[in-house]
Amino acid sequence: MNGANLDDLVDLLGRWASGRGPLYLLLAARFRALIDDGVLPSGEPLPPDRVLATRLAVGRGTVVAAYDLLQQEGRVVRRQGSGTRVAPLNLPATRTADSVVANPLLLHILHPPDGVQLLTCAAPDEPPEAMVEAYQEAAARLSGTRDLGYQPAGNPVLREAVAAYYRDRGLPTTPQEILVTTGAQQALTLLATLLLAPGDTVLTQAPTYPGALEVFRHAAAIVKPLGSPDRPAAIYVVPTASNPTGSIMDPPERHRLVTRAAALDAPLIDDEVNAELCFSGETPAPLARYAASGAEHVITIASMSKLVWGGLRVGWIRATAPLISRLARLRAVHDLGGEVVSQLAAAFLLRRLDEVRQARVGRLRANHDHLCAELRSRLPTWTFEPALGGQTLWVRIPRGDVDSFSQVALRHDVAVAPGRSFDPLGGLADRMRLHFLFPQEELTLAVERLAEAWAAYDGTRHPTARHQLIV
């Protein structure tokens, strides 16, 4: 990198060291923002460690640690002899109107590519019939209401409905222990903002939900696997119908996890977004049920997006009343509270939970079995454990890496989610997540395309493609 370009980069980095926390985390956070916003495009060379360290007046170790962290996240590629470069995206680089490059796993939400089957984002794309009745009742409830509608902690009707939902599961809960959010993603963002400082360690499962990894990294936290000996500021798990594996943590392991979190005095975040999607029809007890002296250190989050519909942006946090009060004050700064009609509709749907869940789980279980059968038939060298719930299957390929295979798959009109995005250390390169939300005939077509792509990638057939994607 020449002097002019280095000066431009330093200008872009700006006041990167003005925050709190270790310098390498602050530097990595600024680079992350520049890469995610498309300011530093795919393939852009970055300065050598020593050169940038000298220019920024920091030790070389600071730059090395920042680059290594970005490499673990898959944002840069470091190779001896060729230096450090911004990593290529897993999907074609698509820009929004403001020139921001989207997260590769979310690109199709902003710009769905024509003709490509998207096995990436897992959320139901068709609301249930009960949604119409739910909104009709919500509208009726508004008749005669005199209320500003600004409710940072959530609408009282929904807070009581969620509290009753947990009481029915054997967990005593009051409305004051519930905060309504705009989906579980906002719940994670609020918790990270309140609980984490730059440089804090968060322990997670590997693999885990990539949206959580992004939230923690943007809080400048260090994310490590559960087995790490580090003392964490928080622990995050998806123990029921895990995203991406569809596994369910057994009761002894739940008890051990809750006990360990208490011993470490670390908040334990129990992500129950998929909890009502267990194929057995039985929903395991939330982690807070396993707490020996109440549930002070266990925080539960959930939402309606996977059970009902992705467009129903209603979620919640269950925690102690003092913590909920602090979170409500924080949320008030951001948006003064969520949209009221959707919250009233969500309360209605919670009262119809058994009906909604039975229909949804029945379809998911049938689709799961169909996808497993198709994979065994057409891709017998691929391996996976059947899911016990949720919406996704965690698949391993026998050779190569999914990042490169995903490019071949795109040329055969099917998109997959590479495993690296689900690993806090950026590993699991031979894994991918496939959802089974499509109708069965579409799942069959998707597996046919995956088989064609695998034959091309694996060298068993001359590569062909239905169309050439512009990258």
CSV table of C-alpha atoms in Angstrom, one decimal:
chain,number,residue,atom,x,y,z
A,1,MET,CA,0.0,0.0,0.0
A,2,ASN,CA,1.5,3.3,-1.0
A,3,GLY,CA,1.8,6.4,1.1
A,4,ALA,CA,-1.3,8.1,-0.3
A,5,ASN,CA,-3.5,5.1,0.2
A,6,LEU,CA,-2.2,4.6,3.7
A,7,ASP,CA,-3.0,8.3,4.5
A,8,ASP,CA,-6.5,7.7,3.2
A,9,LEU,CA,-7.0,4.7,5.4
A,10,VAL,CA,-5.8,6.5,8.5
A,11,ASP,CA,-8.3,9.3,7.7
A,12,LEU,CA,-11.0,6.6,7.4
A,13,LEU,CA,-10.1,5.1,10.7
A,14,GLY,CA,-10.6,8.5,12.3
A,15,ARG,CA,-10.7,8.6,16.1
A,16,TRP,CA,-10.7,4.8,16.4
A,17,ALA,CA,-8.9,4.8,19.7
A,18,SER,CA,-11.2,7.2,21.5
A,19,GLY,CA,-13.5,4.5,23.0
A,20,ARG,CA,-13.1,2.3,26.1
A,21,GLY,CA,-11.4,-1.0,26.0
A,22,PRO,CA,-8.3,-2.7,24.6
A,23,LEU,CA,-6.8,-0.9,21.6
A,24,TYR,CA,-6.9,-4.0,19.4
A,25,LEU,CA,-10.7,-4.4,19.9
A,26,LEU,CA,-11.3,-0.7,19.1
A,27,LEU,CA,-9.1,-1.0,16.0
A,28,ALA,CA,-10.9,-4.2,14.9
A,29,ALA,CA,-14.3,-2.6,15.5
A,30,ARG,CA,-13.5,0.4,13.3
A,31,PHE,CA,-12.2,-1.9,10.5
A,32,ARG,CA,-15.3,-4.0,10.9
A,33,ALA,CA,-17.5,-1.0,10.3
A,34,LEU,CA,-15.5,0.1,7.3
A,35,ILE,CA,-15.7,-3.4,5.8
A,36,ASP,CA,-19.4,-4.0,6.5
A,37,ASP,CA,-20.3,-0.6,5.1
A,38,GLY,CA,-18.5,-1.4,1.9
A,39,VAL,CA,-16.0,1.5,2.4
A,40,LEU,CA,-13.2,-1.2,2.2
A,41,PRO,CA,-14.4,-3.4,-0.6
A,42,SER,CA,-13.8,-7.1,-1.1
A,43,GLY,CA,-10.1,-7.8,-2.0
A,44,GLU,CA,-8.8,-4.5,-0.8
A,45,PRO,CA,-5.2,-4.9,0.5
A,46,LEU,CA,-4.6,-3.7,4.0
A,47,PRO,CA,-1.2,-2.3,5.3
A,48,PRO,CA,1.4,-4.7,6.7
A,49,ASP,CA,1.3,-5.0,10.5
A,50,ARG,CA,4.4,-3.0,11.1
A,51,VAL,CA,3.6,-0.2,8.6
A,52,LEU,CA,0.1,0.4,10.1
A,53,ALA,CA,1.4,0.1,13.7
A,54,THR,CA,4.0,2.8,13.0
A,55,ARG,CA,1.5,5.0,11.3
A,56,LEU,CA,-1.0,4.7,14.2
A,57,ALA,CA,1.7,5.0,16.9
A,58,VAL,CA,0.8,1.7,18.5
A,59,GLY,CA,2.6,-1.6,19.1
A,60,ARG,CA,2.7,-4.1,16.3
A,61,GLY,CA,0.9,-6.6,18.5
A,62,THR,CA,-2.2,-4.3,18.5
A,63,VAL,CA,-2.5,-4.5,14.7
A,64,VAL,CA,-1.7,-8.2,14.6
A,65,ALA,CA,-4.4,-8.9,17.2
A,66,ALA,CA,-7.0,-6.8,15.4
A,67,TYR,CA,-6.2,-8.5,12.0
A,68,ASP,CA,-6.4,-11.9,13.7
A,69,LEU,CA,-9.8,-11.1,15.2
A,70,LEU,CA,-11.1,-9.9,11.8
A,71,GLN,CA,-9.7,-13.1,10.2
A,72,GLN,CA,-11.6,-15.3,12.7
A,73,GLU,CA,-14.8,-13.4,11.8
A,74,GLY,CA,-14.1,-14.0,8.1
A,75,ARG,CA,-13.8,-10.3,7.3
A,76,VAL,CA,-10.1,-10.4,6.2
A,77,VAL,CA,-7.8,-13.1,4.7
A,78,ARG,CA,-4.2,-13.3,5.9
A,79,ARG,CA,-1.6,-15.3,3.9
A,80,GLN,CA,2.1,-15.3,4.3
A,81,GLY,CA,3.7,-13.7,1.4
A,82,SER,CA,0.6,-11.9,0.1
A,83,GLY,CA,-0.4,-9.9,3.2
A,84,THR,CA,-3.8,-9.1,4.5
A,85,ARG,CA,-6.8,-8.4,2.3
A,86,VAL,CA,-10.5,-7.8,2.8
A,87,ALA,CA,-12.2,-11.2,2.4
A,88,PRO,CA,-14.6,-11.9,-0.5
A,89,LEU,CA,-18.2,-12.1,0.4
A,90,ASN,CA,-20.0,-15.5,0.4
A,91,LEU,CA,-22.7,-14.1,-1.8
A,92,PRO,CA,-22.5,-11.5,-4.7
A,93,ALA,CA,-21.7,-8.0,-3.4
A,94,THR,CA,-25.1,-6.3,-3.5
A,95,ARG,CA,-25.3,-2.6,-2.5
A,96,THR,CA,-28.3,-0.8,-1.1
A,97,ALA,CA,-29.3,2.7,-2.3
A,98,ASP,CA,-26.8,4.2,0.2
A,99,SER,CA,-23.9,2.1,-1.0
A,100,VAL,CA,-23.8,-0.1,2.1
A,101,VAL,CA,-22.9,-3.7,1.5
A,102,ALA,CA,-25.2,-6.0,3.4
A,103,ASN,CA,-24.2,-8.9,5.6
A,104,PRO,CA,-23.8,-11.9,3.2
A,105,LEU,CA,-26.4,-14.0,5.1
A,106,LEU,CA,-29.0,-11.2,4.8
A,107,LEU,CA,-28.4,-10.0,1.3
A,108,HIS,CA,-31.4,-11.8,-0.1
A,109,ILE,CA,-33.7,-9.9,2.3
A,110,LEU,CA,-32.7,-6.6,0.7
A,111,HIS,CA,-32.2,-7.8,-2.9
A,112,PRO,CA,-33.5,-11.3,-3.6
A,113,PRO,CA,-31.7,-12.7,-6.6
A,114,ASP,CA,-34.1,-13.8,-9.4
A,115,GLY,CA,-34.5,-17.6,-9.8
A,116,VAL,CA,-32.3,-18.5,-6.8
A,117,GLN,CA,-33.7,-20.8,-4.1
A,118,LEU,CA,-32.7,-19.3,-0.9
A,119,LEU,CA,-31.8,-21.9,1.8
A,120,THR,CA,-30.2,-19.1,3.9
A,121,CYS,CA,-32.5,-17.1,6.2
A,122,ALA,CA,-34.9,-19.3,8.1
A,123,ALA,CA,-38.2,-17.7,8.9
A,124,PRO,CA,-41.8,-18.6,7.9
A,125,ASP,CA,-42.9,-16.7,4.8
A,126,GLU,CA,-46.6,-17.2,5.2
A,127,PRO,CA,-48.6,-15.9,8.1
A,128,PRO,CA,-51.2,-18.4,9.6
A,129,GLU,CA,-54.9,-17.9,9.2
A,130,ALA,CA,-55.2,-17.0,12.9
A,131,MET,CA,-53.3,-13.7,12.1
A,132,VAL,CA,-56.4,-12.2,10.5
A,133,GLU,CA,-58.5,-12.9,13.6
A,134,ALA,CA,-55.7,-11.7,15.9
A,135,TYR,CA,-55.6,-8.3,14.2
A,136,GLN,CA,-59.4,-8.0,14.1
A,137,GLU,CA,-59.4,-8.5,17.9
A,138,ALA,CA,-56.5,-6.1,18.3
A,139,ALA,CA,-58.4,-3.4,16.4
A,140,ALA,CA,-61.5,-4.0,18.5
A,141,ARG,CA,-59.5,-3.5,21.7
A,142,LEU,CA,-58.4,-0.1,20.5
A,143,SER,CA,-62.0,1.2,20.3
A,144,GLY,CA,-62.4,3.8,23.0
A,145,THR,CA,-58.8,3.6,24.1
A,146,ARG,CA,-57.3,6.9,25.4
A,147,ASP,CA,-53.5,6.3,25.5
A,148,LEU,CA,-50.5,8.0,24.0
A,149,GLY,CA,-49.3,4.5,22.8
A,150,TYR,CA,-45.7,5.1,24.0
A,151,GLN,CA,-44.9,2.1,26.1
A,152,PRO,CA,-41.2,1.4,26.3
A,153,ALA,CA,-41.6,-1.7,28.4
A,154,GLY,CA,-44.4,-3.0,26.2
A,155,ASN,CA,-48.2,-3.0,26.1
A,156,PRO,CA,-49.6,-4.2,29.5
A,157,VAL,CA,-51.9,-6.8,27.8
A,158,LEU,CA,-49.0,-8.5,26.1
A,159,ARG,CA,-46.8,-8.3,29.1
A,160,GLU,CA,-49.4,-10.1,31.2
A,161,ALA,CA,-49.9,-12.7,28.4
A,162,VAL,CA,-46.2,-13.4,28.2
A,163,ALA,CA,-46.0,-13.6,32.0
A,164,ALA,CA,-48.9,-16.1,32.0
A,165,TYR,CA,-47.1,-18.1,29.3
A,166,TYR,CA,-44.1,-18.6,31.6
A,167,ARG,CA,-46.3,-19.3,34.6
A,168,ASP,CA,-48.0,-22.1,32.6
A,169,ARG,CA,-44.5,-23.5,32.0
A,170,GLY,CA,-43.8,-23.6,35.8
A,171,LEU,CA,-41.8,-20.4,36.0
A,172,PRO,CA,-43.4,-17.8,38.3
A,173,THR,CA,-43.4,-14.5,36.4
A,174,THR,CA,-45.0,-11.1,36.8
A,175,PRO,CA,-45.6,-8.5,34.0
A,176,GLN,CA,-42.9,-6.4,35.6
A,177,GLU,CA,-40.4,-9.1,34.7
A,178,ILE,CA,-41.3,-8.8,31.0
A,179,LEU,CA,-40.0,-6.3,28.4
A,180,VAL,CA,-41.6,-6.4,25.0
A,181,THR,CA,-39.1,-5.8,22.1
A,182,THR,CA,-39.2,-5.5,18.3
A,183,GLY,CA,-38.2,-9.1,17.8
A,184,ALA,CA,-35.4,-11.1,19.5
A,185,GLN,CA,-32.7,-9.3,17.6
A,186,GLN,CA,-33.6,-6.0,19.4
A,187,ALA,CA,-33.6,-8.0,22.7
A,188,LEU,CA,-30.0,-9.1,22.1
A,189,THR,CA,-29.0,-5.6,21.1
A,190,LEU,CA,-30.4,-4.0,24.2
A,191,LEU,CA,-28.8,-6.7,26.5
A,192,ALA,CA,-25.4,-6.2,24.8
A,193,THR,CA,-25.6,-2.5,25.2
A,194,LEU,CA,-26.5,-2.7,28.9
A,195,LEU,CA,-24.4,-5.7,30.0
A,196,LEU,CA,-21.2,-5.5,27.8
A,197,ALA,CA,-18.2,-3.2,27.7
A,198,PRO,CA,-15.5,-3.2,25.1
A,199,GLY,CA,-13.1,-6.1,25.7
A,200,ASP,CA,-15.6,-8.2,27.7
A,201,THR,CA,-15.8,-11.9,26.9
A,202,VAL,CA,-19.0,-13.6,25.9
A,203,LEU,CA,-19.2,-17.4,25.8
A,204,THR,CA,-21.4,-19.1,23.3
A,205,GLN,CA,-22.1,-22.5,21.8
A,206,ALA,CA,-20.3,-23.4,18.6
A,207,PRO,CA,-22.1,-23.3,16.3
A,208,THR,CA,-24.6,-20.7,17.3
A,209,TYR,CA,-27.0,-18.1,15.9
A,210,PRO,CA,-24.9,-15.7,13.7
A,211,GLY,CA,-27.1,-12.7,14.5
A,212,ALA,CA,-26.0,-12.9,18.1
A,213,LEU,CA,-22.4,-13.1,17.2
A,214,GLU,CA,-22.7,-9.9,15.1
A,215,VAL,CA,-24.4,-8.1,18.0
A,216,PHE,CA,-21.7,-9.1,20.5
A,217,ARG,CA,-18.9,-8.2,18.1
A,218,HIS,CA,-20.4,-4.8,17.4
A,219,ALA,CA,-20.4,-4.2,21.1
A,220,ALA,CA,-16.6,-4.8,20.8
A,221,ALA,CA,-16.8,-7.9,23.0
A,222,ILE,CA,-14.6,-11.0,22.5
A,223,VAL,CA,-16.7,-14.0,21.6
A,224,LYS,CA,-15.4,-17.5,22.6
A,225,PRO,CA,-16.8,-21.0,22.8
A,226,LEU,CA,-18.4,-22.3,26.0
A,227,GLY,CA,-15.3,-24.5,26.8
A,228,SER,CA,-13.1,-21.4,27.1
A,229,PRO,CA,-11.6,-20.9,30.6
A,230,ASP,CA,-12.1,-17.1,30.4
A,231,ARG,CA,-14.3,-15.4,32.9
A,232,PRO,CA,-17.2,-14.1,30.9
A,233,ALA,CA,-19.3,-11.0,31.2
A,234,ALA,CA,-22.2,-13.0,29.7
A,235,ILE,CA,-23.1,-16.4,28.4
A,236,TYR,CA,-25.4,-16.9,25.4
A,237,VAL,CA,-27.0,-20.2,24.4
A,238,VAL,CA,-29.8,-21.6,22.2
A,239,PRO,CA,-30.5,-24.8,24.2
A,240,THR,CA,-33.9,-25.7,22.6
A,241,ALA,CA,-34.3,-26.5,18.9
A,242,SER,CA,-30.9,-24.9,18.4
A,243,ASN,CA,-30.2,-22.6,15.4
A,244,PRO,CA,-28.5,-24.1,13.4
A,245,THR,CA,-28.3,-27.7,14.5
A,246,GLY,CA,-31.9,-28.3,15.7
A,247,SER,CA,-30.6,-30.1,18.8
A,248,ILE,CA,-32.1,-30.0,22.3
A,249,MET,CA,-29.9,-29.7,25.4
A,250,ASP,CA,-30.8,-32.4,27.9
A,251,PRO,CA,-31.8,-31.6,31.5
A,252,PRO,CA,-28.5,-32.5,33.2
A,253,GLU,CA,-26.6,-30.3,30.8
A,254,ARG,CA,-29.1,-27.4,31.4
A,255,HIS,CA,-28.5,-27.8,35.1
A,256,ARG,CA,-24.7,-27.8,34.8
A,257,LEU,CA,-24.9,-24.7,32.6
A,258,VAL,CA,-27.1,-22.7,35.0
A,259,THR,CA,-24.9,-23.8,37.9
A,260,ARG,CA,-21.7,-22.7,36.1
A,261,ALA,CA,-23.2,-19.3,35.2
A,262,ALA,CA,-24.1,-18.7,38.8
A,263,ALA,CA,-20.6,-19.7,40.0
A,264,LEU,CA,-19.1,-17.2,37.5
A,265,ASP,CA,-21.6,-14.6,38.4
A,266,ALA,CA,-22.4,-14.2,34.7
A,267,PRO,CA,-25.7,-13.4,33.2
A,268,LEU,CA,-27.0,-16.4,31.2
A,269,ILE,CA,-29.0,-15.5,28.1
A,270,ASP,CA,-31.4,-18.3,27.1
A,271,ASP,CA,-32.5,-17.8,23.5
A,272,GLU,CA,-35.9,-19.5,23.2
A,273,VAL,CA,-36.9,-18.2,19.8
A,274,ASN,CA,-37.3,-21.8,18.5
A,275,ALA,CA,-38.4,-23.4,21.8
A,276,GLU,CA,-42.0,-24.1,20.7
A,277,LEU,CA,-40.9,-25.8,17.5
A,278,CYS,CA,-39.8,-29.2,19.1
A,279,PHE,CA,-40.9,-32.1,16.9
A,280,SER,CA,-41.9,-34.1,20.0
A,281,GLY,CA,-44.6,-31.6,20.8
A,282,GLU,CA,-43.2,-31.0,24.2
A,283,THR,CA,-41.4,-27.8,25.1
A,284,PRO,CA,-38.5,-28.3,27.6
A,285,ALA,CA,-38.4,-26.1,30.7
A,286,PRO,CA,-36.6,-22.8,30.2
A,287,LEU,CA,-33.1,-22.5,31.9
A,288,ALA,CA,-34.5,-20.2,34.6
A,289,ARG,CA,-36.4,-23.2,36.0
A,290,TYR,CA,-33.0,-24.8,36.8
A,291,ALA,CA,-31.7,-21.9,38.9
A,292,ALA,CA,-31.2,-22.9,42.6
A,293,SER,CA,-32.1,-19.6,44.2
A,294,GLY,CA,-34.6,-18.0,41.9
A,295,ALA,CA,-33.6,-16.9,38.4
A,296,GLU,CA,-31.7,-13.7,39.1
A,297,HIS,CA,-28.8,-14.4,36.7
A,298,VAL,CA,-30.9,-16.1,33.9
A,299,ILE,CA,-32.3,-14.0,31.2
A,300,THR,CA,-34.8,-15.5,28.7
A,301,ILE,CA,-35.5,-14.0,25.2
A,302,ALA,CA,-38.0,-15.2,22.7
A,303,SER,CA,-40.2,-13.9,19.8
A,304,MET,CA,-43.1,-14.7,17.6
A,305,SER,CA,-41.1,-14.6,14.3
A,306,LYS,CA,-40.3,-18.3,14.0
A,307,LEU,CA,-43.5,-19.7,15.5
A,308,VAL,CA,-45.9,-17.4,13.7
A,309,TRP,CA,-44.4,-15.2,10.9
A,310,GLY,CA,-41.2,-13.3,10.3
A,311,GLY,CA,-43.2,-10.1,9.7
A,312,LEU,CA,-44.7,-10.2,13.2
A,313,ARG,CA,-41.9,-8.2,14.8
A,314,VAL,CA,-42.7,-8.9,18.4
A,315,GLY,CA,-40.3,-10.4,20.9
A,316,TRP,CA,-39.6,-10.1,24.6
A,317,ILE,CA,-37.1,-10.4,27.5
A,318,ARG,CA,-37.9,-12.1,30.8
A,319,ALA,CA,-35.6,-11.1,33.6
A,320,THR,CA,-35.7,-9.6,37.1
A,321,ALA,CA,-37.9,-6.5,37.5
A,322,PRO,CA,-34.9,-4.2,38.2
A,323,LEU,CA,-33.1,-5.3,35.1
A,324,ILE,CA,-36.3,-4.9,33.0
A,325,SER,CA,-36.7,-1.4,34.4
A,326,ARG,CA,-33.2,-0.5,33.2
A,327,LEU,CA,-33.8,-2.1,29.8
A,328,ALA,CA,-37.0,-0.1,29.4
A,329,ARG,CA,-35.2,3.2,30.1
A,330,LEU,CA,-32.6,2.2,27.5
A,331,ARG,CA,-35.3,1.3,25.0
A,332,ALA,CA,-37.1,4.6,25.5
A,333,VAL,CA,-34.0,6.4,24.2
A,334,HIS,CA,-34.1,4.4,21.0
A,335,ASP,CA,-37.8,4.2,19.9
A,336,LEU,CA,-40.2,4.9,22.9
A,337,GLY,CA,-41.7,1.4,22.5
A,338,GLY,CA,-43.1,-0.9,19.9
A,339,GLU,CA,-46.2,-0.8,17.7
A,340,VAL,CA,-49.2,-1.4,19.8
A,341,VAL,CA,-51.6,-3.2,17.4
A,342,SER,CA,-49.0,-5.9,16.7
A,343,GLN,CA,-48.5,-6.4,20.4
A,344,LEU,CA,-52.3,-6.9,21.0
A,345,ALA,CA,-52.4,-9.4,18.1
A,346,ALA,CA,-49.4,-11.2,19.6
A,347,ALA,CA,-51.3,-11.5,22.9
A,348,PHE,CA,-54.2,-13.1,21.1
A,349,LEU,CA,-51.9,-15.6,19.4
A,350,LEU,CA,-50.3,-16.5,22.6
A,351,ARG,CA,-53.7,-17.5,23.9
A,352,ARG,CA,-54.1,-19.7,20.8
A,353,LEU,CA,-50.6,-21.1,21.2
A,354,ASP,CA,-51.5,-24.8,21.1
A,355,GLU,CA,-53.4,-24.4,17.9
A,356,VAL,CA,-50.7,-22.3,16.1
A,357,ARG,CA,-47.9,-24.6,17.3
A,358,GLN,CA,-49.5,-27.8,16.3
A,359,ALA,CA,-50.1,-26.8,12.7
A,360,ARG,CA,-46.6,-25.2,12.4
A,361,VAL,CA,-44.7,-28.1,13.9
A,362,GLY,CA,-46.6,-30.7,11.9
A,363,ARG,CA,-45.5,-29.0,8.6
A,364,LEU,CA,-41.9,-28.5,9.8
A,365,ARG,CA,-41.6,-32.2,10.9
A,366,ALA,CA,-42.9,-33.4,7.5
A,367,ASN,CA,-40.6,-31.1,5.6
A,368,HIS,CA,-37.6,-32.0,7.8
A,369,ASP,CA,-38.1,-35.7,7.1
A,370,HIS,CA,-38.5,-35.0,3.3
A,371,LEU,CA,-35.3,-33.0,3.2
A,372,CYS,CA,-33.4,-35.7,5.1
A,373,ALA,CA,-34.6,-38.4,2.7
A,374,GLU,CA,-33.7,-36.3,-0.4
A,375,LEU,CA,-30.2,-35.6,0.9
A,376,ARG,CA,-29.6,-39.3,1.7
A,377,SER,CA,-30.7,-40.3,-1.7
A,378,ARG,CA,-29.0,-37.6,-3.9
A,379,LEU,CA,-26.0,-36.6,-1.7
A,380,PRO,CA,-25.1,-39.8,0.2
A,381,THR,CA,-21.5,-38.6,1.1
A,382,TRP,CA,-22.9,-35.6,2.9
A,383,THR,CA,-23.5,-36.2,6.6
A,384,PHE,CA,-25.9,-34.7,9.2
A,385,GLU,CA,-27.8,-35.4,12.4
A,386,PRO,CA,-31.6,-35.2,12.1
A,387,ALA,CA,-32.9,-32.2,13.9
A,388,LEU,CA,-35.1,-32.6,17.0
A,389,GLY,CA,-36.8,-29.3,16.3
A,390,GLY,CA,-36.5,-25.9,14.7
A,391,GLN,CA,-36.3,-25.1,11.1
A,392,THR,CA,-32.8,-26.0,10.0
A,393,LEU,CA,-30.4,-28.9,9.3
A,394,TRP,CA,-26.7,-28.8,10.0
A,395,VAL,CA,-24.9,-30.5,7.1
A,396,ARG,CA,-21.2,-31.5,6.6
A,397,ILE,CA,-19.5,-32.0,3.2
A,398,PRO,CA,-16.8,-34.6,2.9
A,399,ARG,CA,-14.3,-32.5,1.1
A,400,GLY,CA,-13.4,-28.8,0.5
A,401,ASP,CA,-15.1,-25.8,2.2
A,402,VAL,CA,-18.6,-24.5,2.0
A,403,ASP,CA,-17.4,-20.9,1.3
A,404,SER,CA,-16.1,-21.9,-2.1
A,405,PHE,CA,-18.9,-24.5,-2.7
A,406,SER,CA,-21.5,-21.8,-2.0
A,407,GLN,CA,-20.3,-19.9,-5.0
A,408,VAL,CA,-20.7,-23.0,-7.2
A,409,ALA,CA,-24.2,-23.5,-5.7
A,410,LEU,CA,-25.2,-20.0,-6.6
A,411,ARG,CA,-24.3,-20.7,-10.2
A,412,HIS,CA,-26.8,-23.6,-9.9
A,413,ASP,CA,-29.5,-21.3,-8.6
A,414,VAL,CA,-29.4,-22.3,-4.9
A,415,ALA,CA,-28.0,-20.3,-1.9
A,416,VAL,CA,-26.7,-21.9,1.3
A,417,ALA,CA,-25.4,-20.5,4.6
A,418,PRO,CA,-21.7,-21.4,5.2
A,419,GLY,CA,-20.8,-22.7,8.6
A,420,ARG,CA,-18.1,-20.2,9.3
A,421,SER,CA,-20.8,-17.5,10.0
A,422,PHE,CA,-22.1,-19.7,12.9
A,423,ASP,CA,-18.8,-20.2,14.7
A,424,PRO,CA,-17.4,-17.7,17.2
A,425,LEU,CA,-13.8,-18.6,16.0
A,426,GLY,CA,-14.7,-18.6,12.3
A,427,GLY,CA,-14.2,-22.3,11.9
A,428,LEU,CA,-16.6,-25.1,10.8
A,429,ALA,CA,-15.7,-24.4,7.1
A,430,ASP,CA,-17.0,-27.8,6.1
A,431,ARG,CA,-20.5,-27.2,7.4
A,432,MET,CA,-23.6,-25.5,6.1
A,433,ARG,CA,-27.1,-24.7,7.4
A,434,LEU,CA,-30.1,-25.7,5.2
A,435,HIS,CA,-33.6,-24.7,6.2
A,436,PHE,CA,-36.6,-26.9,5.4
A,437,LEU,CA,-39.3,-24.2,5.1
A,438,PHE,CA,-40.1,-24.7,1.4
A,439,PRO,CA,-42.9,-26.9,0.2
A,440,GLN,CA,-41.7,-30.4,-0.4
A,441,GLU,CA,-41.5,-30.1,-4.2
A,442,GLU,CA,-39.3,-27.0,-3.8
A,443,LEU,CA,-37.1,-28.9,-1.3
A,444,THR,CA,-36.7,-31.7,-3.9
A,445,LEU,CA,-35.7,-29.1,-6.5
A,446,ALA,CA,-33.2,-27.5,-4.1
A,447,VAL,CA,-31.5,-30.8,-3.4
A,448,GLU,CA,-31.4,-31.6,-7.1
A,449,ARG,CA,-29.5,-28.3,-7.7
A,450,LEU,CA,-27.3,-28.9,-4.7
A,451,ALA,CA,-26.4,-32.3,-6.2
A,452,GLU,CA,-25.6,-30.8,-9.5
A,453,ALA,CA,-23.5,-28.1,-7.8
A,454,TRP,CA,-21.7,-30.7,-5.7
A,455,ALA,CA,-20.9,-32.8,-8.8
A,456,ALA,CA,-19.4,-29.7,-10.4
A,457,TYR,CA,-17.5,-28.7,-7.3
A,458,ASP,CA,-16.2,-32.2,-6.5
A,459,GLY,CA,-15.0,-32.8,-10.1
A,460,THR,CA,-17.3,-35.7,-10.8
A,461,ARG,CA,-18.9,-33.9,-13.7
A,462,HIS,CA,-17.9,-31.0,-16.0
A,463,PRO,CA,-19.2,-27.8,-14.3
A,464,THR,CA,-22.3,-26.4,-15.8
A,465,ALA,CA,-24.5,-23.5,-14.7
A,466,ARG,CA,-27.9,-22.2,-15.4
A,467,HIS,CA,-26.8,-18.6,-15.5
A,468,GLN,CA,-23.8,-16.5,-14.6
A,469,LEU,CA,-24.2,-14.3,-11.5
A,470,ILE,CA,-22.6,-10.9,-11.6
A,471,VAL,CA,-20.2,-10.6,-8.6
